[in-house]
Coordinates of C-alpha atoms and ligand atoms in Angstrom, one line a residue:
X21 CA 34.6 31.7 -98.7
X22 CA 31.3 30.9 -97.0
X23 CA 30.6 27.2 -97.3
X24 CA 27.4 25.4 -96.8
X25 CA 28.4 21.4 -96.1
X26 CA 25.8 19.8 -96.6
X27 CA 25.9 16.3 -94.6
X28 CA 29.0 17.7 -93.0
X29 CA 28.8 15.0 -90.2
X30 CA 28.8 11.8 -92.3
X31 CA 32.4 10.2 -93.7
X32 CA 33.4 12.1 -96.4
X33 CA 31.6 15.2 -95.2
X34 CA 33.5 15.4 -91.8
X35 CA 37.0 15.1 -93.1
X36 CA 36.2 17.7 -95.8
X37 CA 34.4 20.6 -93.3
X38 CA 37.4 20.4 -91.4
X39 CA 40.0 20.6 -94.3
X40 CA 38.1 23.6 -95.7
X41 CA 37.8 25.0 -92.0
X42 CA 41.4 24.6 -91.7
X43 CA 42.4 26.1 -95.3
X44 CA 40.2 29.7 -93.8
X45 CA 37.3 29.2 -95.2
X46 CA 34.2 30.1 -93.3
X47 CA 32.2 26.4 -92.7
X48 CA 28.6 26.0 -91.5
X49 CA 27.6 21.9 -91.5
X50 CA 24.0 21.3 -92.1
X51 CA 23.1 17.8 -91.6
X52 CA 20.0 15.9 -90.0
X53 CA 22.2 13.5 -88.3
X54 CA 19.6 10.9 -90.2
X55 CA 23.0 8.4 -90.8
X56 CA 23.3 7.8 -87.3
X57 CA 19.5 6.9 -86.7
X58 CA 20.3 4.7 -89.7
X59 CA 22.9 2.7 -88.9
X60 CA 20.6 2.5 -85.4
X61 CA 17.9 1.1 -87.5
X62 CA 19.9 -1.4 -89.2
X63 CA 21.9 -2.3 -85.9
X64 CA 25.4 -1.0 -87.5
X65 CA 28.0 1.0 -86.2
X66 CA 31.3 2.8 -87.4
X67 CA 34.4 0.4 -86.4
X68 CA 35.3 3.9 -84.3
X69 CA 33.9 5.8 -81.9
X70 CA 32.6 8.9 -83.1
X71 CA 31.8 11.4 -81.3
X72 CA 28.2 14.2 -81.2
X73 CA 28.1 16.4 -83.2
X74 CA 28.4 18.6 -80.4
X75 CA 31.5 17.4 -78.9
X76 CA 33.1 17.3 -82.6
X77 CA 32.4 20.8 -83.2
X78 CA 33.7 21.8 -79.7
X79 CA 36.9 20.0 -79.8
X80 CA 37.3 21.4 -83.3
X81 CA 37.4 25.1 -81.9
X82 CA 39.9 24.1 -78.9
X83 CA 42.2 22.2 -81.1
X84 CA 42.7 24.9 -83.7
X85 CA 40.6 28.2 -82.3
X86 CA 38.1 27.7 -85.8
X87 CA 34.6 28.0 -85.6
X88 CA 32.5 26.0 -87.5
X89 CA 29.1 26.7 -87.6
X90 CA 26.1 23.8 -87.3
X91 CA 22.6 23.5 -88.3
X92 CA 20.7 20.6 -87.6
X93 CA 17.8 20.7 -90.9
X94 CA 16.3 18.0 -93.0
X95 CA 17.5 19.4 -96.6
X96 CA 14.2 17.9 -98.4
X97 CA 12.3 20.5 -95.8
X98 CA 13.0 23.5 -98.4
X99 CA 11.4 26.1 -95.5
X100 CA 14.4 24.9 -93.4
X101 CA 17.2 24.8 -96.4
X102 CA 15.9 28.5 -97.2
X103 CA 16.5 29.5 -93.5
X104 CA 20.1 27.8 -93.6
X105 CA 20.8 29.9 -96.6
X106 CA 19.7 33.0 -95.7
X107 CA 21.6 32.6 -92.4
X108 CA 25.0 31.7 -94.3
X109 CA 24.9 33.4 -97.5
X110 CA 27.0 30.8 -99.0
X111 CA 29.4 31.3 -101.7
X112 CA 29.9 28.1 -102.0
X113 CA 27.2 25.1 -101.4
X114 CA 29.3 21.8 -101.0
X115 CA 26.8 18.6 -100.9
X116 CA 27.1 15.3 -99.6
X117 CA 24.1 14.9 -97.6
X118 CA 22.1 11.9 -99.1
X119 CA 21.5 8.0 -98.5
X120 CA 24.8 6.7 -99.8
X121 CA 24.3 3.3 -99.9
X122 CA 23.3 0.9 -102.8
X123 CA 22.8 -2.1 -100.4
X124 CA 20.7 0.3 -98.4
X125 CA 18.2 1.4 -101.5
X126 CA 18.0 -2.4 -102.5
X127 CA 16.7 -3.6 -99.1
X128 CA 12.8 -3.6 -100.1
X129 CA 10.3 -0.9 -101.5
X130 CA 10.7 1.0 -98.7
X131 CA 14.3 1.5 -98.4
X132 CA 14.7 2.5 -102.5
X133 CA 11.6 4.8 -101.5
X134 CA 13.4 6.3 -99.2
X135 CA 16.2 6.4 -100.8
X136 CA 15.1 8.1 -103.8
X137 CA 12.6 10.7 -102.2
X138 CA 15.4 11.6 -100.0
X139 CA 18.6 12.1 -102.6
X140 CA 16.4 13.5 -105.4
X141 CA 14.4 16.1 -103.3
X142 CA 17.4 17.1 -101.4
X143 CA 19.3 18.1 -104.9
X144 CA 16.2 19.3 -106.0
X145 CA 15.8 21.7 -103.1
X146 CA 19.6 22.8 -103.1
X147 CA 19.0 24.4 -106.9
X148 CA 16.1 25.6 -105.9
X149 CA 17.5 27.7 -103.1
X150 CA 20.4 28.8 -105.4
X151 CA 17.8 30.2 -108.0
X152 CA 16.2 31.7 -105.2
X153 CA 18.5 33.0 -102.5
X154 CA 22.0 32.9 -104.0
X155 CA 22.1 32.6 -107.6
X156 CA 25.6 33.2 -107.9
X157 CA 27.1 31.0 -105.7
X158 CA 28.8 27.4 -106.7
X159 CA 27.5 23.8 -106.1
X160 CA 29.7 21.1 -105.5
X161 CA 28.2 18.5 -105.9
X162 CA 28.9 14.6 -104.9
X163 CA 28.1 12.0 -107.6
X164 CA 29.3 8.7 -107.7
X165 CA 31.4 6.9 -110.8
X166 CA 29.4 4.1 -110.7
X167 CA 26.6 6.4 -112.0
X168 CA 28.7 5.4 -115.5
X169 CA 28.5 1.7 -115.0
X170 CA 31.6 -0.6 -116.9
X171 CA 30.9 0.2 -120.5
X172 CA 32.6 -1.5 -122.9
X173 CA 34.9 2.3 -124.0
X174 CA 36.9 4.3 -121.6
X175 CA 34.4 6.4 -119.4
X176 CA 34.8 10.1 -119.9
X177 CA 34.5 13.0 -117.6
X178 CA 31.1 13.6 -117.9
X179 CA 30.4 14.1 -121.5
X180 CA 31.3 12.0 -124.9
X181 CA 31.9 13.8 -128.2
X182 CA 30.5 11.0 -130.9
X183 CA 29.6 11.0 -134.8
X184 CA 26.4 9.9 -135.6
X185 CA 24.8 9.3 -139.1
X186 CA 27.3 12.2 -140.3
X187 CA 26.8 14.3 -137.8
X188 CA 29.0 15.2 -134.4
X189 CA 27.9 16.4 -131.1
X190 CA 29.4 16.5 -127.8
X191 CA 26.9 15.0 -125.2
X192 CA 26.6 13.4 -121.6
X193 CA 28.0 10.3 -121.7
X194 CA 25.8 7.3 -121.6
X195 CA 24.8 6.4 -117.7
X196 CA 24.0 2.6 -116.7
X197 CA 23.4 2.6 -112.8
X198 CA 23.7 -0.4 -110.5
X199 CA 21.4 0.5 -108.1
X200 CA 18.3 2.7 -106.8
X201 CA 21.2 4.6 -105.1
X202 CA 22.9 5.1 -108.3
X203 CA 20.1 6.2 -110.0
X204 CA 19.7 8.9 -107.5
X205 CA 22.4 10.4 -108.9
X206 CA 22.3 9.8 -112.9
X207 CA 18.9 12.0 -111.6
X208 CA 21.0 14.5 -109.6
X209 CA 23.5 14.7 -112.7
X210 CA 20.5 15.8 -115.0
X211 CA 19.5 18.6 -112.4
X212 CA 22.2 20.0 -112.3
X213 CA 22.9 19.7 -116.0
X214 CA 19.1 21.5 -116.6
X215 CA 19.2 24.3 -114.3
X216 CA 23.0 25.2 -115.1
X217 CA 21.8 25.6 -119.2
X218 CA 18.0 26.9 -118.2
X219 CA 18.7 29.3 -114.9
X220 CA 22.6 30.2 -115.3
X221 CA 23.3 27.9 -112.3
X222 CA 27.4 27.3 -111.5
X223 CA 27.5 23.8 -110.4
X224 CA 30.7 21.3 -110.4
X225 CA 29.3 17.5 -110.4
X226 CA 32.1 15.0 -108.6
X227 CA 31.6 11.7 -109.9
X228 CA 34.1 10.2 -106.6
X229 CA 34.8 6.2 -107.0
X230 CA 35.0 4.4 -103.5
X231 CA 36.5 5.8 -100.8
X232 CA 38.9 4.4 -98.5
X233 CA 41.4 5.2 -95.3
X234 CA 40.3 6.8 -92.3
X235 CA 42.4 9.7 -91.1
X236 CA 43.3 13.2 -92.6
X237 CA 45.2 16.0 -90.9
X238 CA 43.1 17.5 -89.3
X239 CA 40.4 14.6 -88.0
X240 CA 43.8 13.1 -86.3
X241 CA 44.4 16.3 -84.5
X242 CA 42.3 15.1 -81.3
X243 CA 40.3 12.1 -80.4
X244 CA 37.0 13.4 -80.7
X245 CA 37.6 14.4 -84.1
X246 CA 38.2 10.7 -85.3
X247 CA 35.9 9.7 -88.6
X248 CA 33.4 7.5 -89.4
X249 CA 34.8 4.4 -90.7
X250 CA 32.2 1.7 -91.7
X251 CA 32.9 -2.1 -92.0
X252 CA 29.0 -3.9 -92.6
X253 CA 27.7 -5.2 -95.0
X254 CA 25.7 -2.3 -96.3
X255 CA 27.8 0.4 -95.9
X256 CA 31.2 -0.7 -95.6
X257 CA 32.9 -0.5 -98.7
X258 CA 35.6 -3.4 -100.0
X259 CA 38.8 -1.8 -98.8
X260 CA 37.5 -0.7 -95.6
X261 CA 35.4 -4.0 -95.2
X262 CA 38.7 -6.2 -96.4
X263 CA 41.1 -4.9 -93.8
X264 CA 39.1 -4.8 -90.8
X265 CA 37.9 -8.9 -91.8
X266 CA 41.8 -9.0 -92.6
X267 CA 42.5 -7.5 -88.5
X268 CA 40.3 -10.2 -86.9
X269 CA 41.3 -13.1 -88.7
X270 CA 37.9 -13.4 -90.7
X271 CA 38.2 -14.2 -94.7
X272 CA 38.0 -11.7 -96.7
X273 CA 34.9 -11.7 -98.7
X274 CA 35.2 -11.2 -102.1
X275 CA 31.7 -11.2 -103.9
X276 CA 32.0 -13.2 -106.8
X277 CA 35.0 -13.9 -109.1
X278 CA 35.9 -10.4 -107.6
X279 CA 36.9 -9.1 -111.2
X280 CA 35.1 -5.8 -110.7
X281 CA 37.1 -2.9 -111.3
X282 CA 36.6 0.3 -109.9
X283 CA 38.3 4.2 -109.2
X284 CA 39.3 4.1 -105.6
X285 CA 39.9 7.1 -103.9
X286 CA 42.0 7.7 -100.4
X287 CA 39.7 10.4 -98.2
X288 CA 43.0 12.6 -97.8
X289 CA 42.4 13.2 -102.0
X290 CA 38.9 13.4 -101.3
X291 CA 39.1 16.3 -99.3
X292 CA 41.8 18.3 -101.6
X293 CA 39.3 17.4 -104.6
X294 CA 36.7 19.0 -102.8
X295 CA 38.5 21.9 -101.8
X296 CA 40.1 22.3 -105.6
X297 CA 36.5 22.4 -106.8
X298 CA 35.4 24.9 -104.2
X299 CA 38.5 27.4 -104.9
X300 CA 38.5 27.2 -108.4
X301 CA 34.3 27.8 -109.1
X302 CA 32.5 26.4 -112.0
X303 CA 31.2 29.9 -114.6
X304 CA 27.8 31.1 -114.4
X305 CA 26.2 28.6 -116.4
X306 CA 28.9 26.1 -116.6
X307 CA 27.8 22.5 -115.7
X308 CA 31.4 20.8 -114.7
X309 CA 32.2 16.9 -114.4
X310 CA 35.3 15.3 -112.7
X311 CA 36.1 12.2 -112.0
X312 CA 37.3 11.5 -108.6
X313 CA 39.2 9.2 -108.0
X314 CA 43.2 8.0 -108.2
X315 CA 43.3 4.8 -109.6
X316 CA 41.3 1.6 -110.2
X317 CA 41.6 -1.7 -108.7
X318 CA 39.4 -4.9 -109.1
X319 CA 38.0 -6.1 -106.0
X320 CA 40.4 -9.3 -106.0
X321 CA 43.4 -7.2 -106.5
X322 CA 42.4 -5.6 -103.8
X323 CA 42.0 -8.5 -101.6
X324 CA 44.9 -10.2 -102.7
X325 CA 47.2 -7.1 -101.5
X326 CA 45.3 -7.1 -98.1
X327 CA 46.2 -11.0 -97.8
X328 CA 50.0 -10.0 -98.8
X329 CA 50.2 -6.9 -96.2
X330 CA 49.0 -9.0 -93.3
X331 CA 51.2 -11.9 -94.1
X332 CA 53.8 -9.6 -94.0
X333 CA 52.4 -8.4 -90.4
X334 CA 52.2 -12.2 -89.1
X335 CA 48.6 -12.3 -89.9
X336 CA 46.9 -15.6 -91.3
X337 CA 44.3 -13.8 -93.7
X338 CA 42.4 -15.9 -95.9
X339 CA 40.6 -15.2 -99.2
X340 CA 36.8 -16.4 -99.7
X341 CA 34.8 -16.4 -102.6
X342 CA 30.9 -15.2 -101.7
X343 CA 28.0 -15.6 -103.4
X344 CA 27.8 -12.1 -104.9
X345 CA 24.9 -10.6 -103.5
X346 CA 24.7 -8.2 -106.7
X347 CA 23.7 -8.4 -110.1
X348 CA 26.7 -7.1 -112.0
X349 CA 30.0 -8.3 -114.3
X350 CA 32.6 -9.7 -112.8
X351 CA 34.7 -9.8 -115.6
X352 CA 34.9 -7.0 -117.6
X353 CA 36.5 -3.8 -119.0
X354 CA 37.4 -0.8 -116.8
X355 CA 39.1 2.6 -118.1
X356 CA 38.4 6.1 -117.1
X357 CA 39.7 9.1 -117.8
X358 CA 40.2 11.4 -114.7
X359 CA 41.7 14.8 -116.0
X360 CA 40.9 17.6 -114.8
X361 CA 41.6 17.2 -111.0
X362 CA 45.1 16.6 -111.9
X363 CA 45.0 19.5 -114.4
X364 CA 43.8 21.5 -111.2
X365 CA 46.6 20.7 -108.9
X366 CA 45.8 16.8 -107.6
X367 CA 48.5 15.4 -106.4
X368 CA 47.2 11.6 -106.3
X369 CA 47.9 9.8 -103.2
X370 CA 48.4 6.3 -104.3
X371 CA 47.8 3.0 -102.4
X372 CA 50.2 1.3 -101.0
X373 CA 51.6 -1.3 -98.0
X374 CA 51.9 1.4 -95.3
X375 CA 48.7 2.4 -95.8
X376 CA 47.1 -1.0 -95.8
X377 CA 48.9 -1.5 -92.9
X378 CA 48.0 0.8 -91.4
X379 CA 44.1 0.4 -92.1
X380 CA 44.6 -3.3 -90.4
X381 CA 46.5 -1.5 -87.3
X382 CA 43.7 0.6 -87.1
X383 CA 41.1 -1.9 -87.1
X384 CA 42.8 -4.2 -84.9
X385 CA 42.8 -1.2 -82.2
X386 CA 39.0 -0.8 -82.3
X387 CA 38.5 -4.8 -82.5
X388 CA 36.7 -4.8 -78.9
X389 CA 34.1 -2.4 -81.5
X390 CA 33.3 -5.2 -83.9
X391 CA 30.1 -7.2 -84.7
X392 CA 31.3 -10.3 -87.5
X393 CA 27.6 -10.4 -87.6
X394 CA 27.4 -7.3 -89.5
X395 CA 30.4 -8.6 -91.9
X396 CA 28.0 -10.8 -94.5
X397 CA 26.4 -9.3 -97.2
X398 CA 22.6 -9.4 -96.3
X399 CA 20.9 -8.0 -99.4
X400 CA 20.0 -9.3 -102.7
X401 CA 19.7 -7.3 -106.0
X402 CA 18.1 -10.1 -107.8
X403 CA 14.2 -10.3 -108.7
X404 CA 12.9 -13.4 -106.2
X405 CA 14.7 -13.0 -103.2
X406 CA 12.7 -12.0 -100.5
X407 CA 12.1 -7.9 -99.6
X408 CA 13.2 -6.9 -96.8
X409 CA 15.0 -9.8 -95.1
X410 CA 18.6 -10.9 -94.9
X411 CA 19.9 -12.6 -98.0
X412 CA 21.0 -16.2 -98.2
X413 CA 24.2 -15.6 -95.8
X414 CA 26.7 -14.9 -98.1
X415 CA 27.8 -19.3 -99.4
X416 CA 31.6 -19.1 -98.9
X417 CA 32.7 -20.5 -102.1
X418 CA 36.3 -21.1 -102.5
X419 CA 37.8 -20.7 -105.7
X420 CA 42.0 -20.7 -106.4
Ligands
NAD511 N1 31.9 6.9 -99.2 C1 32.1 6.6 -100.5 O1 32.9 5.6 -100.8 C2 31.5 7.4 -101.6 C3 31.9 7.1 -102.9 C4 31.3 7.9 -103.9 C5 30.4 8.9 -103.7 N2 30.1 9.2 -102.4 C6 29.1 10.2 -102.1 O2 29.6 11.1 -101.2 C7 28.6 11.7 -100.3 C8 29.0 11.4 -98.9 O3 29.1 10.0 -98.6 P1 29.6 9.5 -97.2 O4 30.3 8.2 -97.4 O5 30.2 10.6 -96.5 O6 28.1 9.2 -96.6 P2 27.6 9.3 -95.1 O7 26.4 8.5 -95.0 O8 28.7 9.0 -94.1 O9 27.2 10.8 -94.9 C9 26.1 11.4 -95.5 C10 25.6 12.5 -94.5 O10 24.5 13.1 -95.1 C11 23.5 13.3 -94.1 N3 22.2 13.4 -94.8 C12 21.6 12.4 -95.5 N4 20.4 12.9 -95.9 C13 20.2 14.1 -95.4 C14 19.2 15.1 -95.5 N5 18.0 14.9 -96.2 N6 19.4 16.3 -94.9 C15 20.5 16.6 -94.2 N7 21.5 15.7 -94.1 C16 21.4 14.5 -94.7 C17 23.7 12.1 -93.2 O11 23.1 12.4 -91.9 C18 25.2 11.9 -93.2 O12 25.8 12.7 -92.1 C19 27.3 10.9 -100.7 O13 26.6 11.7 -101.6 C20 27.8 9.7 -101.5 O14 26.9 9.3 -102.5 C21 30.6 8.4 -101.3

């Protein structure tokens, strides 16, 4: 097939163009490279070394003699999303490209501004080329679970039948975002939703829970084709952020009473979902939800196998109760169902020792790479803290 990937050179869009490039499909990347000016911005930078896009895309082609296409366009600049599509014709649309950070859109005004205008317009603008230029092609489209929240009932893919004053109805289920972020794509979800039922769009929405690991096939297959693999305190997500504090003997920082549950998700899964969705399109019309993710883990379980794993390696790794910089439940109850990837052919890779280990191995290689100054959490949800300035650095509280 013909795939557009949009934000093909971030995390999960890297590992993904390559998988589909290597499985013969036909990949153009679109991105604006806007992550990397970013993480400039904010003074961040992936624990490895990636490479330009340029020198990704080359060493792509003399690894494995595939071609994959780039174009460097701002998708919220329709004239140039029109152009990318004309130029592709794609079959298939696969989109990651938007601000993916909740710390990020909680910063100050400016940052859920930005944050919104860019995710909803770029959405916005991929449906609108689809009417327009290929109606029958397939979005694929990356959500996020914590669009759902933690109700208090298992979370659903997508949609909820219920009975109400006698009468029964099947309909989205009931959305309670944590963030400007996550309300980018309870937004996104009702796009798609609207112009699958109104203009006989195909879309397939993946509502992925956190993502962690590095390497896939293919982005270990040379050394300029190594990931992105963030460890700050706005975009480094707990795994990620809990082996590489785990590798340099810092605590791990566990926000709160750490009871928050979420899916988790390795990126080798991630890129079979993606590709499972892609071969297997959504109907004309059809307005598809997965869940993506494996299994769920509360942050503190998390943490507590990260402090076992590097014991086990002769690590002393310590466990620290922050000040959580969010406003959410710590306790609470977490069930989802996640179907219909598995009825499609998942074959869930599931977390385990080796693979900590070897997350801490591969942190403790790019250690030289580190800043513990990006570690702390610097951003507060609540109402009162100042915009647009570090938070109070994160109070190590130590609980048993
Ligand atoms: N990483 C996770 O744990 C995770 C979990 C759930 C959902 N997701 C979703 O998956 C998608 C990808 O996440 P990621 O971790 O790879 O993020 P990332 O920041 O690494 O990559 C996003 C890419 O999109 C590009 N981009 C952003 N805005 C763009 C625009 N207007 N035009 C063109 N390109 C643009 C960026 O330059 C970047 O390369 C996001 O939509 C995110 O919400 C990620």
């Amino acid at each position: 097939m013909r795939i557009l990937v949009i934000g093909g050179d971030g995390y999960c869009g890297w590992a993904t163009a390559l998988h589909l490039s290597a499985c013969g499909h036909d990949v153009t990347i679109l991105d604006n490279l806007v992550r990397r000016k970013w993480d400039r911005d904010l003074g961040v930078s992936s624990l490895t070394p990636i490479r330009g896009i340029g020198e990704r895309l080359r060493s792509w082609e003399a690894t494995t003699g595939k071609k994959i296409g780039f174009i460097k366009a701002d998708a919220t600049n329709y004239a140039a999303l029109v152009e990318a599509f004309q130029t592709v014709e794609p079959e298939a649309i696969v989109n990651f490209g938007q601000q993916r950070s909740a710390p990020f859109s909680m910063i100050d005004r400016d940052h859920a501004a930005l944050t919104m205008v860019n995710n909803t317009l770029c959405n916005l603008n991929v449906l609108w080329a689809m009417r327009e230029h290929a109606p029958a092609a397939h979005l694929v489209k990356l959500g996020t679970m914590g669009e759902y929240g933690t109700p208090n009932i298992e979370i659903e893919e997508g949609f909820i039948t219920i009975e109400h004053k006698g009468r029964r109805d099947t309909l989205p289920f009931p959305k309670q975002p944590g963030s400007f972020y996550h309300l980018t794509k309870v937004s996104d979800s009702d796009q798609l939703f609207f112009t699958c039922r109104i203009w006989g769009l195909r879309a397939t929405d993946l509502n992925q829970g956190v993502v962690y690991g590095l390497d896939t096939e293919e982005t270990t297959l040379a050394p300029a084709l190594v990931n992105r693999f963030d460890y700050d305190g706005v975009y480094g997500t707990a795994l990620n952020r809990f082996c590489v504090e785990a590798a340099l003997g810092h605590p791990l920082t566990v926000y709160g009473r750490g009871g928050q549950t979420r899916g988790f998700i390795n990126i080798v899964d991630t890129v079979r979902c993606v590709r499972l969705a892609v071969e297997t399109p959504a109907e004309a019309g059809e307005f598809r939800v997965f869940n993506q993710f494996t299994q769920t883990f509360s942050v503190l379980s998390l943490a507590h196998s990260v402090v076992r794993v590097g014991a086990a390696m002769g690590l002393s790794v310590e466990l620290q109760h922050v000040e959580n910089p969010r406003v959410e439940k710590e306790l609470h109850y977490y069930s989802s169902v996640n179907n219909h990837l598995l009825a499609l052919g998942l074959e869930p890779t599931l977390l385990d020792d080796p693979t900590i280990e070897g997350m801490i191995r591969t942190a403790a290689r790019y250690e030289k790479r580190v800043d513990t100054g990006q570690i702390p959490a610097t951003v507060q949800w609540a109402a009162g803290s100042p915009p647009g300035r570090p938070a109070v650095p994160a109070k190590v509280v130590r609980r048993s």
